[in-house]
Every structure is written in C-alpha cells, then in structure tokens.
C-alpha cells in the first residue's frame, strides 16, 4: 500500500491539520513552534516499529479537556492499493473486487478503524461468495483430469448457480451441503474416489469460511500491508559508548534514555546480548572477550555490506570491563574512530542508516520515513548530498521531512512543499498555499527556498550568511519581535542562510557570490569566527565591510557568540531545563574561572560531568519560550545587543541598495 494523504487532529498544537498529500516525498516548511514536529510524531505513532502509544494526558491539546476522549481518531490516513494487492483482495470474495484504496484511522487508545473505497465490504458472505469459493475449489481439483470429469463437475456448479446468486448468507450456508452432495456424487460416478473425498473436504472448508466476515478477512490482510513509520530528528544520533552495567540497570528499571536505545540497537544488530555482556564484564578471560567482540564487529560489518550497497561502513567494538566503545569508518576515512568523535554529519548518516536497516528488518523498503530537520549539522554541499540520498531512499519508500535549509529543497519539485503555520484559534494548519501564509511563515520560506516573494531566485537577492542554524533562529526571531514592537527588524529583502559552522561560511559565500549575488557574513567573535573572517577577506571573497564580527558590532571585547546576547541567567535556566535528566536536580552555575563564550564554558563544565553539551538542544528550549515573548520581556542589554547586530546588517544592505 502507498500512503497518499494523512490528517492529524487534536494532537498537541494541532486541532485539525487538514489533509496533507504525499507521493514519494513531501517537504514541510514552517517557523519554529509551528507544529511541524508534532505533525511528524503523531504520524509516526500511527504504526511505529516498536509500540509507541498516544498519551491522552500529555498529547491532547491544552484548553480542550472537556472534549477529551480515548476513542478520538488522532491520525487518519489514506492508502492506495497496488495491482497485486487489488488482486489479493478480489480473491477473498467477489464483494472485495474493485477496491482501490482504504482510509485507516487510529484513536488515542490505539484502536484502528478502516473505511474502504470506492465501496464498503459487507460484513456477511452471500450466495455469490459461496459460488466464487466453490468454483475456485473445483477448478483447482479438476486441473489435469479427463474432460468427462471436468464436464460433470462443471455441470453441478452450473445447475446450482442461479440458486446461489439469489441466496443471502444463511440461505447460501444451507445450500452448500446440497452442492457438496451433488459434487461428491458426480465424482463417484466417474470412479474418482480421491476427487470425491477432496471436493467433499473443500466444501466443508467453504462452509466454515462462510462464517468468516469478508470485511474482517480483508482488514486482517490489509493490516499486513501497512508500512512501518520511521521517525528520526537531528538530535537523536546514535551513541557508540556506554557503561554496560549502568545501561542494564536503566533497562531493568524501565528508565532507558534515547541514547541507551541506540546502543541496544547496535548490540542486537551485531548479535550481542546486553545481559550476557554484563555478565562477562567481571570475568577474567580477556582473550575470549576480545574474540567475541571481533566476531560481533565482523558480523555487523558483513550485515551492513550485504544489505546496504549505498554506503560501506566498517565497525569495530572494543570493551574493557563494562566500558563499551564503537569505532566506525567509511570508505572515505583512513582510520577507525570512536563514533562520538566523528563529525556530526557522519554521526547522522550512520545513525539513520542503522535505524533504517533495523526498523525495516534489513529490507530498506516499504517504509514511511519521517525526518525532523535533517542535515542541520551539515554544510551546504553535504546538505545537497543528503538531499540526493533522501531521494534515493524515497525510491522504494516514502519520505516526509521538515526543513528551513535552502539546500534541502529540491528546486525541481516545488510541487511537494507544504507550509505549517499556527493560526490563532485554529492551531497548526498544513497547506500548500504559500502566498496565504502569515508573515512569519513567509519569512521562513524565504530562507528555506532562497526566494523573494517579489523577485526571482538569482536576481537582485541580498544574502546574509550566518554560522549555524541557532544563529538563524535567534536572529530571525528577535527581528520579528522587534518588528512586532514597531522597531526596525532585518531588511525584508534579505535572505538569512545558516552555513553549518564557521568553517563552512567561506564555502557558502563563494557559492552565492558566484551567482553574482550580494553577500555579507555575520560571525561570532571567537577563534573559528576570526579564522573564517580572515579566509573571506584575505582571499578576496568578501570585502572587509561585508564581514561583521558580532563582538565588534555589539561593542564587546574578547570572545563573543550570539548566545551571549541573552542574559546568562536566562540561558542557564533553559540549559537546566534541556538537561534536567542528566543534571538530576543539580543546580547549574557558571564558573568564573572558565573563559570564552557561555557555550564554551558550559561545554567545559558538562564535560566534567561526562555529558556532551549540545547548544542546539538548549536553542530548541529557548525557541519554545520566544514564541510567547514580546521584546519588552527581555533585559535592556539583550534587546540593545540584537538591535545593534540587526542594525549593522541592515546598514550593509542599505549600502548595497545605494551603491
């Protein structure tokens, strides 16, 4: 079956998404907190690989408590049948012939409801059903028999056809023993005792089958065709390192974290048992342990090679007591490196390939893949590579992904782009009418598509390249808040594009400049930013006046990043919330003896706790908070800092216009 449409209702911020159509790929664009993630998660829970029930308490929209019902249909899907599936359905019963598609809904309490198109399937089999089953059984039995035997059996069927055509279910069940007697008699008269016995048994089976509802049988079959829905966001990369004894404790107490599940997946795919490896951790036979790890490493490497031709990975496991480490390389790497030490892009590719392989049981097909903001950590060229790879995934699967990155849009397939926006009083709506989107959604589309609503793609565009997606989020959102307060925000004809890191800014600036576009860059005042500034200016890619250093613009000496524009207490509050599980109630204070930006200092402090700090995780928390803020809610220093940064960018754009 192929998914053609879906609809989400009464799930988190979504009251009614509206129908969203999909062929092989659908792309959903919208600002943060527009409901894109909720849309994908609701759809994922429709049929995940592992059971993931809906939660009425946590996921029913706030403020509608009186309407709550576990029997409410939260996701509704429509699937088209393949030609082979249509034939299988028609084989169940004549009343199943001509079915083209099915609508399937799932309720909060996990129950499915099915609706067939273009017509319903009756609950009861009738005389036509019986005639169909009898003809099929007799035809199979007389195959290869002498002509006179075939004629005798066919004559019996012909003589009873009219009665069966007119019979309802109960009348048909009463007629079957009569037809059985005539068929057995005809076979006996032709001296074919074996045929008489087999046809008699077939008739008994048909009588039993007449009690089975054709709609129920068709539904049981259709359920086996529902594809698996696979969900992954940019923050759930696989972790390759774990203390197995602690992992087992969390598993036994049902307190597994997301990264725990990825380790367990890797172990299962390699043929390793967590319980067995924990038991072996205290044993003195290190040589046998090493042999076991080598065997498991080769097992997973071979499994990947046999099933996944697009990418060649080599995996090596190392274990010391309970400490388990996964080393990985691909054909472009020269050495095995711990998975966590590989680039964010490599971790994402490897993690998704492993998850894809695991959740399709190695088939890599017939799945609906749901990706939330893929490629955030990839530079522009890698984003284009990822887009090509996603299109390859979609050849035997279907793919729905959210994005705001310009290189993650296939400019040859603008027909499959949908806008997600939250409308007052209506909740999240998903539609294909770009021109009717609100100003925030249009702003996001400008960044995502590289389009200006008034201009074509490569004519007269003004571009600001920032280091990463968090820079884009904070700058564009604070610009919107300033505009809402009647103050100047970012210039309307400016497209802001994240490069995926300071080291990638020069590449993106070169690409855009090569299209004869106006390009400026806004960089953090840190070691990487200064290096990028020198690369841009010294290599004549941009003039010095078009490269803005954030610290200089704001008037702060030393290391300064966009996160430093927020009050430290505000940033710490959201860091604590984002890492509540890891901190386990511990208070978080910035140590004065650590230098650098607030992100640098938190990275160092978290490293001492054995936790990897991800500023994107905190940024997501802050973006949720910004959705309910006004510019007056922020300290004067924060507002003044963003005013200065936006003013400096606008000054460059104004100079371009004047000159």
XYZ file of C-alpha atoms in Angstrom:
659
model
C 0.000 0.000 0.000
C 1.127 3.535 -0.702
C 0.293 6.459 1.564
C -1.459 9.210 -0.421
C -2.861 11.517 2.273
C -2.899 11.982 6.023
C -4.589 14.199 8.567
C -3.826 14.877 12.253
C -6.478 16.089 14.705
C -6.397 17.109 18.371
C -2.710 16.385 18.948
C -0.663 18.924 20.931
C -0.834 22.226 18.966
C -2.852 20.657 16.147
C -6.634 20.924 16.201
C -7.012 19.852 12.570
C -4.009 19.895 10.247
C -6.128 19.449 7.142
C -5.359 16.777 4.559
C -1.697 16.590 3.516
C -0.998 14.830 0.226
C 2.163 12.840 -0.473
C 3.562 10.914 -3.409
C 7.180 9.841 -2.934
C 8.378 12.889 -0.974
C 6.697 15.695 0.951
C 8.601 18.648 2.441
C 7.082 20.660 5.292
C 8.409 24.179 5.885
C 7.465 26.484 8.732
C 8.834 28.585 11.554
C 9.811 27.046 14.865
C 6.878 26.076 17.106
C 4.578 25.932 14.087
C 3.726 22.306 14.868
C 5.976 20.520 12.364
C 7.441 18.147 14.950
C 4.014 17.389 16.424
C 2.733 16.550 12.949
C 5.529 14.026 12.340
C 5.331 12.466 15.799
C 1.579 11.966 15.582
C 2.012 10.276 12.210
C 4.926 8.140 13.480
C 2.810 6.749 16.313
C 0.249 5.555 13.764
C 2.454 2.493 13.025
C 5.946 2.650 14.589
C 8.435 -0.221 14.574
C 8.212 -0.514 18.358
C 4.943 0.222 20.154
C 4.669 3.918 20.999
C 1.152 4.648 22.297
C -0.526 8.023 22.176
C -0.892 9.732 25.554
C -4.256 11.373 26.130
C -2.937 13.160 29.226
C 0.205 14.562 27.604
C -0.750 14.965 23.956
C -4.380 16.101 23.915
C -4.433 19.877 23.188
C -4.486 22.119 26.243
C -7.687 24.011 26.953
C -9.964 21.325 25.469
C -10.146 18.991 28.446
C -13.923 18.562 28.292
C -13.641 17.186 24.758
C -11.048 14.544 25.629
C -11.864 11.026 24.544
C -9.656 7.938 24.199
C -11.785 6.909 21.210
C -10.989 10.090 19.283
C -9.282 9.437 15.938
C -5.999 11.323 16.185
C -4.488 10.303 12.822
C -6.351 9.432 9.637
C -4.507 8.044 6.616
C -5.427 7.107 3.067
C -3.606 4.388 1.149
C -3.851 3.245 -2.476
C -3.589 -0.475 -3.235
C -1.074 -1.870 -5.713
C -2.350 -4.032 -8.571
C -1.121 -7.151 -6.759
C -2.956 -6.137 -3.581
C -6.170 -5.460 -5.523
C -5.957 -8.987 -6.942
C -5.420 -10.486 -3.479
C -8.440 -8.649 -2.119
C -10.602 -9.767 -5.033
C -9.522 -13.335 -4.276
C -11.037 -13.117 -0.809
C -14.558 -12.541 -2.038
C -16.317 -11.113 -5.127
C -17.596 -8.333 -2.865
C -13.961 -7.239 -2.434
C -13.424 -6.784 -6.176
C -12.886 -3.250 -7.418
C -11.434 -1.878 -4.184
C -8.962 0.912 -4.919
C -7.957 2.377 -1.572
C -8.537 2.311 2.159
C -8.859 5.019 4.800
C -7.413 3.993 8.166
C -7.695 5.957 11.381
C -6.084 5.353 14.760
C -7.514 6.526 18.051
C -5.804 7.718 21.211
C -6.380 4.300 22.785
C -4.640 2.614 19.849
C -7.634 1.148 18.019
C -7.764 1.132 14.216
C -10.830 1.983 12.116
C -10.999 1.161 8.402
C -13.121 2.546 5.588
C -12.916 1.025 2.111
C -13.191 2.901 -1.174
C -14.986 3.146 -3.550
C -17.424 0.859 -1.719
C -17.757 -0.838 1.640
C -17.273 -4.575 2.133
C -20.337 -6.355 3.574
C -19.927 -8.000 6.936
C -21.512 -11.254 5.720
C -20.707 -13.557 2.814
C -23.645 -14.330 0.485
C -24.523 -16.829 -2.241
C -22.257 -15.133 -4.777
C -19.419 -15.556 -2.271
C -20.228 -19.270 -1.963
C -20.365 -19.690 -5.752
C -16.977 -17.986 -6.082
C -15.382 -20.223 -3.434
C -16.905 -23.404 -4.925
C -15.735 -22.549 -8.440
C -12.211 -21.813 -7.194
C -12.013 -25.092 -5.242
C -13.425 -27.312 -8.007
C -11.300 -25.665 -10.714
C -8.167 -26.426 -8.726
C -9.214 -30.057 -8.096
C -10.130 -30.961 -11.711
C -6.990 -29.491 -13.195
C -5.465 -32.224 -15.386
C -8.479 -34.526 -15.023
C -10.192 -36.173 -18.044
C -12.668 -33.988 -19.952
C -15.699 -36.030 -18.880
C -14.810 -35.494 -15.202
C -14.402 -31.754 -15.742
C -17.746 -31.585 -17.573
C -19.582 -33.497 -14.834
C -18.272 -31.293 -12.057
C -18.925 -28.106 -14.064
C -22.494 -29.210 -14.736
C -23.160 -29.430 -10.998
C -21.854 -25.902 -10.484
C -23.908 -24.576 -13.392
C -27.102 -26.178 -12.099
C -26.738 -24.552 -8.691
C -25.515 -21.133 -9.875
C -28.928 -19.453 -10.067
C -29.901 -20.547 -6.562
C -26.609 -19.305 -5.131
C -26.831 -15.959 -6.949
C -30.166 -15.276 -5.268
C -29.178 -16.522 -1.811
C -28.269 -14.396 1.173
C -25.740 -15.586 3.744
C -27.918 -18.001 5.683
C -29.539 -19.452 2.537
C -26.123 -19.937 0.950
C -24.843 -21.806 4.011
C -27.891 -24.096 3.776
C -27.223 -24.758 0.067
C -23.554 -25.718 0.413
C -24.205 -29.246 1.858
C -26.595 -29.841 -1.053
C -23.951 -28.773 -3.589
C -21.390 -30.891 -1.762
C -23.579 -33.984 -2.136
C -24.010 -33.390 -5.874
C -20.265 -32.841 -6.433
C -19.294 -35.952 -4.442
C -21.892 -37.986 -6.347
C -20.623 -36.715 -9.717
C -17.015 -37.591 -8.847
C -18.043 -41.020 -7.549
C -19.968 -41.795 -10.733
C -16.789 -41.060 -12.669
C -14.939 -43.536 -10.456
C -12.715 -40.866 -8.922
C -12.871 -41.581 -5.197
C -9.924 -39.303 -4.442
C -11.636 -36.384 -6.165
C -14.863 -37.098 -4.298
C -13.032 -37.070 -0.976
C -11.044 -33.880 -1.668
C -14.031 -31.955 -3.046
C -16.105 -33.015 -0.039
C -13.410 -31.711 2.296
C -13.224 -28.465 0.303
C -16.971 -27.954 0.694
C -16.681 -28.436 4.454
C -13.949 -25.805 4.475
C -16.068 -23.429 2.392
C -18.967 -23.843 4.799
C -16.670 -22.884 7.671
C -15.282 -19.951 5.691
C -18.791 -18.648 5.018
C -18.962 -17.814 8.717
C -15.888 -15.580 8.389
C -16.659 -11.952 7.561
C -15.088 -10.877 4.237
C -14.573 -7.377 5.623
C -12.688 -8.810 8.612
C -10.563 -11.065 6.393
C -9.764 -8.168 4.064
C -8.867 -5.958 7.042
C -6.566 -8.608 8.513
C -4.771 -8.772 5.157
C -4.598 -5.000 4.735
C -3.011 -4.619 8.173
C -0.021 -6.646 6.982
C 0.468 -4.121 4.188
C 0.563 -1.003 6.387
C 4.128 0.307 6.131
C 6.327 0.909 9.155
C 6.706 4.586 10.069
C 10.299 5.501 10.987
C 10.950 8.786 12.840
C 14.266 10.492 13.458
C 15.207 14.037 14.376
C 18.572 15.738 14.153
C 19.269 15.364 17.863
C 18.948 11.564 18.109
C 22.268 10.466 16.643
C 23.477 7.058 17.808
C 25.795 6.904 20.787
C 28.570 4.380 20.452
C 29.875 4.458 24.022
C 28.258 3.106 27.170
C 28.878 1.571 30.571
C 27.016 -1.682 30.058
C 26.305 -2.357 33.735
C 24.657 1.056 34.135
C 22.792 0.560 30.866
C 21.398 -2.758 32.129
C 20.285 -1.145 35.383
C 18.361 1.520 33.469
C 16.850 -1.122 31.193
C 15.743 -3.298 34.114
C 14.126 -0.300 35.820
C 12.416 0.936 32.610
C 14.404 4.180 32.652
C 16.121 3.929 29.271
C 17.284 7.154 27.638
C 17.242 7.745 23.886
C 20.993 7.126 23.609
C 20.576 3.880 25.596
C 18.175 2.588 22.965
C 20.682 3.271 20.209
C 23.355 1.232 21.982
C 20.908 -1.650 22.456
C 20.049 -1.467 18.750
C 23.730 -1.714 17.802
C 24.209 -4.670 20.166
C 21.202 -6.516 18.730
C 22.304 -5.928 15.142
C 25.739 -7.300 15.990
C 24.301 -10.411 17.642
C 25.316 -9.362 21.159
C 23.180 -9.743 24.282
C 23.321 -6.937 26.834
C 22.725 -9.342 29.724
C 25.479 -11.690 28.548
C 27.986 -8.880 28.032
C 27.318 -7.512 31.509
C 27.849 -10.995 32.960
C 31.122 -11.319 31.044
C 32.307 -7.923 32.260
C 33.505 -9.369 35.566
C 35.175 -12.455 34.052
C 38.981 -12.642 33.793
C 39.169 -14.214 30.271
C 40.068 -11.077 28.279
C 41.213 -13.022 25.218
C 37.835 -14.719 24.726
C 36.118 -11.364 25.260
C 38.283 -9.811 22.553
C 37.486 -12.674 20.158
C 33.767 -12.224 20.850
C 33.996 -8.505 20.093
C 35.924 -9.117 16.868
C 33.318 -11.652 15.779
C 30.461 -9.262 16.582
C 32.254 -6.438 14.755
C 32.639 -8.548 11.647
C 29.028 -9.731 11.936
C 27.665 -6.184 11.859
C 30.109 -5.075 9.152
C 29.063 -8.020 6.962
C 25.378 -7.411 7.698
C 25.687 -3.802 6.580
C 27.686 -4.732 3.470
C 25.157 -7.388 2.463
C 22.136 -5.135 2.816
C 23.283 -1.569 2.212
C 25.125 -1.022 -1.059
C 24.955 2.789 -0.982
C 27.426 3.142 1.863
C 30.249 0.907 3.094
C 30.836 1.058 6.837
C 33.394 -0.840 8.892
C 32.556 -1.313 12.564
C 34.837 -2.358 15.419
C 33.755 -2.927 19.020
C 36.080 -2.558 21.976
C 35.205 -3.420 25.547
C 37.115 -3.027 28.787
C 35.189 -4.487 31.685
C 31.819 -2.806 31.352
C 33.038 0.088 29.183
C 31.843 -0.454 25.599
C 33.070 1.668 22.659
C 32.017 1.573 18.990
C 34.588 2.556 16.358
C 33.348 3.309 12.838
C 34.769 4.341 9.489
C 33.529 4.526 5.918
C 35.374 4.297 2.603
C 36.407 7.957 2.821
C 38.112 7.536 6.217
C 41.594 6.167 6.833
C 41.199 5.046 10.420
C 38.619 3.680 12.805
C 37.470 6.455 15.140
C 35.014 6.355 18.084
C 31.554 7.185 16.779
C 31.127 10.233 19.055
C 34.382 11.708 17.716
C 33.255 11.613 14.105
C 31.693 14.699 12.561
C 28.061 15.487 13.318
C 27.272 14.777 9.684
C 28.888 11.325 9.786
C 27.090 10.502 13.035
C 23.764 11.471 11.473
C 24.317 9.408 8.315
C 25.487 6.343 10.233
C 22.721 6.653 12.820
C 19.983 6.928 10.241
C 21.350 4.074 8.128
C 21.465 1.810 11.193
C 17.979 2.856 12.329
C 16.634 2.421 8.793
C 18.201 -1.024 8.489
C 16.970 -2.119 11.929
C 13.385 -0.899 11.591
C 12.866 -2.350 8.103
C 14.415 -5.688 9.142
C 17.164 -5.135 6.608
C 14.832 -4.641 3.630
C 15.274 -0.851 3.295
C 11.879 -0.595 1.607
C 8.134 -0.215 2.133
C 8.535 2.290 4.969
C 7.323 5.829 5.541
C 10.380 7.797 6.683
C 9.761 10.863 8.859
C 12.772 13.145 9.334
C 12.592 16.216 11.557
C 15.033 18.910 10.379
C 17.624 16.576 8.768
C 21.026 17.996 7.903
C 21.212 20.770 10.492
C 24.841 19.909 11.229
C 25.864 19.505 7.586
C 27.480 22.176 5.442
C 25.804 23.303 2.234
C 27.499 20.766 -0.050
C 26.717 17.921 2.338
C 23.115 19.096 2.552
C 22.849 18.729 -1.216
C 24.399 15.263 -0.940
C 21.878 14.426 1.771
C 19.031 15.631 -0.436
C 20.226 13.317 -3.210
C 20.437 10.466 -0.732
C 16.956 11.147 0.600
C 15.631 10.983 -2.952
C 17.324 7.582 -3.250
C 15.655 6.424 -0.003
C 12.302 7.501 -1.463
C 12.590 5.213 -4.490
C 11.327 2.225 -2.503
C 9.869 4.128 0.433
C 8.022 7.348 1.102
C 9.636 10.316 2.782
C 8.267 13.270 4.725
C 10.733 15.751 6.192
C 10.715 19.209 7.729
C 13.324 21.841 6.932
C 14.137 25.502 6.652
C 17.526 24.967 4.970
C 17.761 26.230 1.366
C 19.908 23.359 0.129
C 17.427 20.818 1.470
C 14.813 21.947 -1.063
C 14.682 20.261 -4.467
C 14.073 23.202 -6.788
C 12.763 20.777 -9.415
C 9.996 19.605 -7.067
C 8.389 22.726 -5.670
C 5.052 20.947 -6.005
C 5.710 18.813 -2.918
C 6.330 21.665 -0.455
C 3.801 22.249 2.334
C 3.612 25.129 4.808
C 2.974 24.531 8.515
C 1.746 27.525 10.488
C -0.092 28.044 13.749
C -3.193 30.181 13.311
C -4.911 31.943 16.244
C -7.897 29.938 17.396
C -7.263 27.185 14.833
C -3.990 25.600 15.907
C -1.499 24.232 13.403
C -2.614 24.114 9.776
C -0.677 22.466 6.962
C -1.349 23.699 3.445
C 0.268 24.256 0.043
C -0.799 27.886 -0.385
C 2.471 29.753 0.122
C 1.014 33.141 -0.729
C -1.616 32.920 2.033
C 0.900 32.053 4.758
C 1.389 34.601 7.530
C 4.442 36.862 7.518
C 6.464 34.607 9.814
C 5.830 31.571 7.637
C 6.721 33.584 4.529
C 9.923 34.714 6.180
C 10.835 31.103 6.901
C 10.039 30.181 3.303
C 12.301 32.939 2.043
C 15.167 31.430 3.983
C 14.248 27.855 3.125
C 13.649 28.344 -0.571
C 16.080 31.148 -1.260
C 13.132 33.018 -2.794
C 11.927 36.583 -2.510
C 8.213 36.997 -2.956
C 8.905 39.990 -5.174
C 11.962 38.704 -7.023
C 13.121 35.600 -8.806
C 15.702 33.221 -7.406
C 19.001 34.629 -8.687
C 18.174 38.280 -9.485
C 18.986 41.122 -7.114
C 18.989 38.986 -3.983
C 20.695 40.146 -0.799
C 22.125 37.400 1.396
C 23.373 37.224 4.952
C 25.326 34.081 5.795
C 25.430 33.143 9.486
C 27.418 30.336 11.072
C 24.710 27.945 12.168
C 21.038 27.255 12.486
C 20.886 28.612 16.045
C 22.225 31.968 14.783
C 19.451 31.934 12.177
C 16.780 31.038 14.748
C 17.755 33.700 17.272
C 18.431 36.485 14.776
C 15.252 35.984 12.744
C 13.017 35.501 15.805
C 14.322 38.539 17.678
C 13.955 40.519 14.436
C 10.284 39.509 14.326
C 9.793 40.550 17.970
C 11.373 43.946 17.255
C 9.097 44.429 14.245
C 6.061 43.482 16.324
C 7.058 46.253 18.740
C 7.228 48.791 15.902
C 11.020 48.802 15.691
C 13.225 48.013 12.683
C 13.961 44.346 12.120
C 16.010 42.645 9.444
C 15.567 44.120 5.977
C 12.610 42.480 4.206
C 14.624 41.707 1.062
C 17.435 39.979 2.955
C 17.717 36.188 2.933
C 19.453 34.729 6.005
C 21.136 31.369 5.437
C 22.944 29.178 8.013
C 26.168 27.654 6.704
C 26.501 24.799 9.186
C 29.512 26.136 11.085
C 32.074 28.949 10.859
C 34.365 26.832 8.678
C 31.587 26.481 6.075
C 30.803 30.204 5.769
C 33.502 30.781 3.131
C 32.182 27.921 1.019
C 28.615 29.235 1.058
C 29.735 32.825 0.446
C 31.753 31.636 -2.562
C 28.763 29.746 -3.927
C 26.411 32.729 -3.601
C 28.965 35.246 -4.882
C 29.491 33.022 -7.903
C 25.833 33.642 -8.753
C 26.579 37.404 -8.721
C 24.526 37.895 -5.571
C 25.187 40.356 -2.762
C 26.622 38.510 0.233
C 27.511 39.530 3.788
C 28.527 37.379 6.744
C 27.845 37.701 10.479
C 30.377 35.742 12.541
C 30.937 35.011 16.213
C 33.940 36.757 17.737
C 35.802 33.571 18.598
C 38.739 31.624 17.200
C 36.694 29.926 14.461
C 34.927 33.162 13.531
C 38.170 35.108 13.262
C 39.643 32.345 11.099
C 36.597 32.497 8.803
C 36.828 36.311 8.645
C 40.454 36.142 7.529
C 39.608 33.498 4.943
C 36.802 35.611 3.497
C 38.704 38.904 3.381
C 42.236 37.721 2.563
C 41.006 35.521 -0.271
C 39.014 38.434 -1.720
C 35.740 36.565 -1.338
C 34.078 39.462 0.500
C 35.137 42.991 1.339
C 36.072 43.734 4.935
C 32.970 45.904 5.372
C 30.705 42.990 4.390
C 32.075 40.699 7.124
C 30.588 41.581 10.501
C 32.108 40.302 13.749
C 29.422 40.055 16.419
C 31.609 41.282 19.289
C 32.744 44.332 17.328
C 29.175 45.142 16.265
C 27.854 44.918 19.833
C 30.884 46.633 21.358
C 32.263 43.751 23.425
C 35.926 42.787 23.533
C 37.093 39.177 23.556
C 35.185 36.006 22.709
C 31.512 36.639 21.996
C 28.840 34.459 20.332
C 25.159 35.013 19.611
C 24.148 33.075 22.755
C 25.990 35.741 24.780
C 23.379 38.293 23.714
C 20.981 36.630 26.158
C 21.216 37.223 29.885
C 23.373 34.417 31.407
C 20.665 33.569 33.968
C 18.098 33.202 31.167
C 20.403 30.913 29.153
C 21.236 28.839 32.243
C 17.532 28.451 33.048
C 16.878 26.861 29.656
C 20.079 24.812 29.792
C 18.931 23.337 33.108
C 15.528 22.515 31.617
C 17.041 20.952 28.490
C 19.385 18.741 30.547
C 17.107 18.024 33.507
C 17.578 14.244 33.215
C 21.356 14.458 33.105
C 21.605 17.064 35.886
C 19.163 15.155 38.143
C 18.130 18.210 40.112
C 21.628 19.686 40.437
C 21.792 23.467 40.221
C 23.876 24.887 37.397
C 26.163 27.859 37.914
C 28.677 29.363 35.523
C 32.195 29.128 36.884
C 34.036 32.427 36.705
C 37.439 30.766 36.241
C 36.447 29.455 32.810
C 36.917 31.796 29.859
C 35.210 32.027 26.489
C 31.598 32.306 25.416
C 28.772 30.947 27.547
C 28.616 27.918 25.228
C 32.371 27.309 25.639
C 32.100 27.476 29.426
C 29.084 25.181 29.598
C 30.761 22.711 27.245
C 33.716 22.515 29.640
C 31.511 22.174 32.733
C 29.352 19.472 31.164
C 32.454 17.567 30.044
C 33.481 17.318 33.703
C 30.105 15.663 34.351
C 30.673 13.228 31.488
C 27.883 14.815 29.420
C 28.220 16.190 25.894
C 26.756 19.692 25.675
C 24.650 20.451 22.584
C 23.746 24.116 22.178
C 21.048 23.174 19.661
C 19.196 21.309 22.403
C 19.136 24.472 24.509
C 18.223 26.574 21.478
C 15.106 24.471 20.951
C 14.028 25.229 24.528
C 14.675 28.936 24.055
C 12.759 28.990 20.775
C 9.739 27.496 22.553
C 9.955 30.290 25.105
C 10.414 33.023 22.485
C 7.130 32.004 20.874
C 5.282 33.543 23.842
C 7.557 36.544 24.387
C 7.459 40.220 23.487
C 10.555 42.344 23.091
C 9.665 44.209 26.307
C 10.083 40.955 28.265
C 13.871 40.994 27.754
C 16.553 42.960 29.608
C 17.733 46.201 28.023
C 21.180 44.725 27.336
C 19.732 41.789 25.374
C 17.453 43.996 23.273
C 20.204 46.535 22.683
C 22.600 43.793 21.556
C 20.175 42.409 18.983
C 19.309 45.962 17.859
C 22.979 46.647 17.169
C 23.513 43.352 15.322
C 20.402 43.816 13.159
C 21.238 47.489 12.588
C 24.731 46.612 11.356
C 23.328 44.027 8.945
C 20.718 46.475 7.651
C 23.416 49.117 7.151
C 25.260 46.744 4.806
C 22.038 46.023 2.893
C 21.308 49.768 2.632
C 24.815 50.400 1.278
C 24.219 47.755 -1.390
C 20.953 49.452 -2.376
C 22.592 52.882 -2.532
C 25.652 51.729 -4.399
